[in-house]
PDB file of C-alpha atoms in Angstrom:
ATOM      1  CA  MET A 100      -8.324 -11.005   4.575  1.00  0.00           C
ATOM      2  CA  GLY A 101      -8.466  -9.037   1.329  1.00  0.00           C
ATOM      3  CA  ILE A 102      -7.258  -5.685   0.113  1.00  0.00           C
ATOM      4  CA  ASP A 103      -8.522  -2.859   2.321  1.00  0.00           C
ATOM      5  CA  VAL A 104      -8.784   0.670   0.917  1.00  0.00           C
ATOM      6  CA  ARG A 105      -7.843   3.561   3.188  1.00  0.00           C
ATOM      7  CA  VAL A 106      -7.871   7.314   2.838  1.00  0.00           C
ATOM      8  CA  GLU A 107      -4.863   8.701   4.679  1.00  0.00           C
ATOM      9  CA  THR A 108      -3.311  12.026   5.498  1.00  0.00           C
ATOM     10  CA  GLU A 109       0.328  12.734   4.794  1.00  0.00           C
ATOM     11  CA  SER A 110       1.143  11.663   8.348  1.00  0.00           C
ATOM     12  CA  GLY A 111      -0.639   8.323   7.879  1.00  0.00           C
ATOM     13  CA  GLU A 112      -3.800   9.145   9.841  1.00  0.00           C
ATOM     14  CA  VAL A 113      -6.691   7.067   8.480  1.00  0.00           C
ATOM     15  CA  GLN A 114      -9.615   9.329   7.584  1.00  0.00           C
ATOM     16  CA  ASP A 115     -11.886   6.709   6.012  1.00  0.00           C
ATOM     17  CA  GLU A 116     -11.670   3.095   4.933  1.00  0.00           C
ATOM     18  CA  VAL A 117     -13.398   0.235   3.202  1.00  0.00           C
ATOM     19  CA  LEU A 118     -12.481  -3.110   4.703  1.00  0.00           C
ATOM     20  CA  ASP A 119     -12.351  -6.185   2.503  1.00  0.00           C
ATOM     21  CA  ASP A 120     -13.227  -9.148   4.701  1.00  0.00           C
ATOM     22  CA  ASN A 121     -14.692 -11.072   1.737  1.00  0.00           C
ATOM     23  CA  ASN A 122     -11.810 -10.647  -0.739  1.00  0.00           C
ATOM     24  CA  LEU A 123     -13.852  -8.524  -3.152  1.00  0.00           C
ATOM     25  CA  THR A 124     -11.312  -5.788  -3.969  1.00  0.00           C
ATOM     26  CA  GLU A 125      -9.084  -8.208  -5.848  1.00  0.00           C
ATOM     27  CA  LYS A 126     -12.024  -9.057  -8.143  1.00  0.00           C
ATOM     28  CA  LEU A 127     -12.019  -5.401  -9.247  1.00  0.00           C
ATOM     29  CA  LEU A 128      -8.388  -5.423 -10.305  1.00  0.00           C
ATOM     30  CA  PRO A 129      -7.420  -5.843 -13.966  1.00  0.00           C
ATOM     31  CA  ASP A 130      -4.742  -8.169 -15.200  1.00  0.00           C
ATOM     32  CA  ARG A 131      -1.227  -6.789 -14.651  1.00  0.00           C
ATOM     33  CA  GLU A 132      -0.631  -6.845 -18.399  1.00  0.00           C
ATOM     34  CA  ASP A 133      -3.675  -4.616 -19.092  1.00  0.00           C
ATOM     35  CA  ALA A 134      -2.061  -1.559 -20.679  1.00  0.00           C
ATOM     36  CA  THR A 135      -5.399   0.316 -20.490  1.00  0.00           C
ATOM     37  CA  SER A 136      -5.050   0.361 -16.702  1.00  0.00           C
ATOM     38  CA  PRO A 137      -2.631   3.102 -15.628  1.00  0.00           C
ATOM     39  CA  CYS A 138      -3.094   2.495 -11.890  1.00  0.00           C
ATOM     40  CA  LEU A 139      -5.141  -0.467 -10.673  1.00  0.00           C
ATOM     41  CA  ARG A 140      -3.037  -3.087 -12.453  1.00  0.00           C
ATOM     42  CA  PHE A 141      -0.210  -2.129 -10.096  1.00  0.00           C
ATOM     43  CA  VAL A 142      -2.132  -2.782  -6.861  1.00  0.00           C
ATOM     44  CA  ASP A 143      -0.163  -5.352  -4.887  1.00  0.00           C
ATOM     45  CA  PRO A 144      -2.543  -7.881  -3.275  1.00  0.00           C
ATOM     46  CA  PHE A 145       0.156  -8.801  -0.737  1.00  0.00           C
ATOM     47  CA  GLY A 146       1.501  -5.332   0.082  1.00  0.00           C
ATOM     48  CA  ASP A 147       0.617  -1.664   0.095  1.00  0.00           C
ATOM     49  CA  THR A 148      -0.029   0.517  -2.947  1.00  0.00           C
ATOM     50  CA  LEU A 149      -0.351   4.268  -2.429  1.00  0.00           C
ATOM     51  CA  PHE A 150      -2.008   6.690  -4.865  1.00  0.00           C
ATOM     52  CA  ASN A 151      -1.532  10.465  -4.749  1.00  0.00           C
ATOM     53  CA  GLN A 152      -3.730  13.362  -5.893  1.00  0.00           C
ATOM     54  CA  ILE A 153      -2.381  13.192  -9.447  1.00  0.00           C
ATOM     55  CA  GLN A 154      -3.229   9.495  -9.730  1.00  0.00           C
ATOM     56  CA  ILE A 155      -6.577   9.470  -7.896  1.00  0.00           C
ATOM     57  CA  PRO A 156      -8.691  10.686 -10.868  1.00  0.00           C
ATOM     58  CA  PHE A 157      -7.297   7.781 -12.914  1.00  0.00           C
ATOM     59  CA  VAL A 158      -8.102   5.366 -10.087  1.00  0.00           C
ATOM     60  CA  ILE A 159     -11.677   6.698 -10.051  1.00  0.00           C
ATOM     61  CA  THR A 160     -12.053   6.288 -13.816  1.00  0.00           C
ATOM     62  CA  GLU A 161     -10.761   2.735 -13.613  1.00  0.00           C
ATOM     63  CA  LEU A 162     -13.058   1.857 -10.698  1.00  0.00           C
ATOM     64  CA  GLU A 163     -16.054   3.269 -12.583  1.00  0.00           C
ATOM     65  CA  LYS A 164     -15.139   1.085 -15.566  1.00  0.00           C
ATOM     66  CA  ARG A 165     -14.790  -1.981 -13.341  1.00  0.00           C
ATOM     67  CA  LEU A 166     -18.149  -1.200 -11.705  1.00  0.00           C
ATOM     68  CA  ARG A 167     -19.888  -1.074 -15.092  1.00  0.00           C
ATOM     69  CA  GLY A 168     -18.285  -4.367 -16.075  1.00  0.00           C
ATOM     70  CA  SER A 169     -19.142  -6.267 -12.910  1.00  0.00           C
ATOM     71  CA  ALA A 170     -22.101  -8.652 -12.893  1.00  0.00           C
ATOM     72  CA  LYS A 171     -21.945  -9.712  -9.226  1.00  0.00           C
ATOM     73  CA  ALA A 172     -24.030  -7.677  -6.777  1.00  0.00           C
ATOM     74  CA  ASP A 173     -21.590  -8.058  -3.866  1.00  0.00           C
ATOM     75  CA  VAL A 174     -18.651  -6.892  -5.991  1.00  0.00           C
ATOM     76  CA  LYS A 175     -20.675  -3.928  -7.302  1.00  0.00           C
ATOM     77  CA  THR A 176     -21.665  -2.892  -3.779  1.00  0.00           C
ATOM     78  CA  HIS A 177     -18.046  -3.146  -2.637  1.00  0.00           C
ATOM     79  CA  CYS A 178     -16.839  -1.114  -5.641  1.00  0.00           C
ATOM     80  CA  GLU A 179     -19.455   1.576  -4.944  1.00  0.00           C
ATOM     81  CA  ALA A 180     -18.199   1.852  -1.355  1.00  0.00           C
ATOM     82  CA  ILE A 181     -14.606   2.211  -2.568  1.00  0.00           C
ATOM     83  CA  LEU A 182     -15.625   4.796  -5.163  1.00  0.00           C
ATOM     84  CA  LYS A 183     -17.429   6.821  -2.510  1.00  0.00           C
ATOM     85  CA  VAL A 184     -14.369   7.161  -0.251  1.00  0.00           C
ATOM     86  CA  VAL A 185     -11.899   7.626  -3.114  1.00  0.00           C
ATOM     87  CA  THR A 186     -14.017  10.278  -4.839  1.00  0.00           C
ATOM     88  CA  ALA A 187     -14.229  12.239  -1.591  1.00  0.00           C
ATOM     89  CA  THR A 188     -10.429  12.667  -1.660  1.00  0.00           C
ATOM     90  CA  VAL A 189     -10.289  14.588  -4.956  1.00  0.00           C
ATOM     91  CA  GLY A 190      -8.658  17.962  -4.401  1.00  0.00           C
ATOM     92  CA  GLU A 191      -7.783  17.254  -0.769  1.00  0.00           C
ATOM     93  CA  GLU A 192      -4.152  18.289  -0.363  1.00  0.00           C
ATOM     94  CA  HIS A 193      -1.848  15.818   1.353  1.00  0.00           C
ATOM     95  CA  THR A 194      -4.482  13.084   1.146  1.00  0.00           C
ATOM     96  CA  TYR A 195      -3.724   9.671  -0.300  1.00  0.00           C
ATOM     97  CA  VAL A 196      -5.513   6.426  -1.095  1.00  0.00           C
ATOM     98  CA  ARG A 197      -3.813   3.264   0.114  1.00  0.00           C
ATOM     99  CA  PHE A 198      -4.741  -0.225  -1.089  1.00  0.00           C
ATOM    100  CA  SER A 199      -3.456  -2.430   1.713  1.00  0.00           C
ATOM    101  CA  GLY A 200      -3.082  -6.118   0.909  1.00  0.00           C
ATOM    102  CA  GLU A 201      -2.736  -9.069   3.222  1.00  0.00           C
TER     103      GLU A 201
END
């Protein structure tokens, strides 16, 4: 099991999700020491990482960069699915994006 991405309300209700049965999300994550990554380098592959409305635009920018840099079709398709659900959250009050590791 990989790192699933969920869109959640403030009360924890899941509004949308991208499951990661093939461990593709982790391939999108930068190295933890990558200072150019303000958000994704902190995703915990073994726990939960929650991003709020202030952070979500940075997450989107980072995912777009990772998409452009990916050569594998399955990783690109997975990243596009994540981008779709994350982008839909922009401006939605009390809506969060959770990366949920194993």
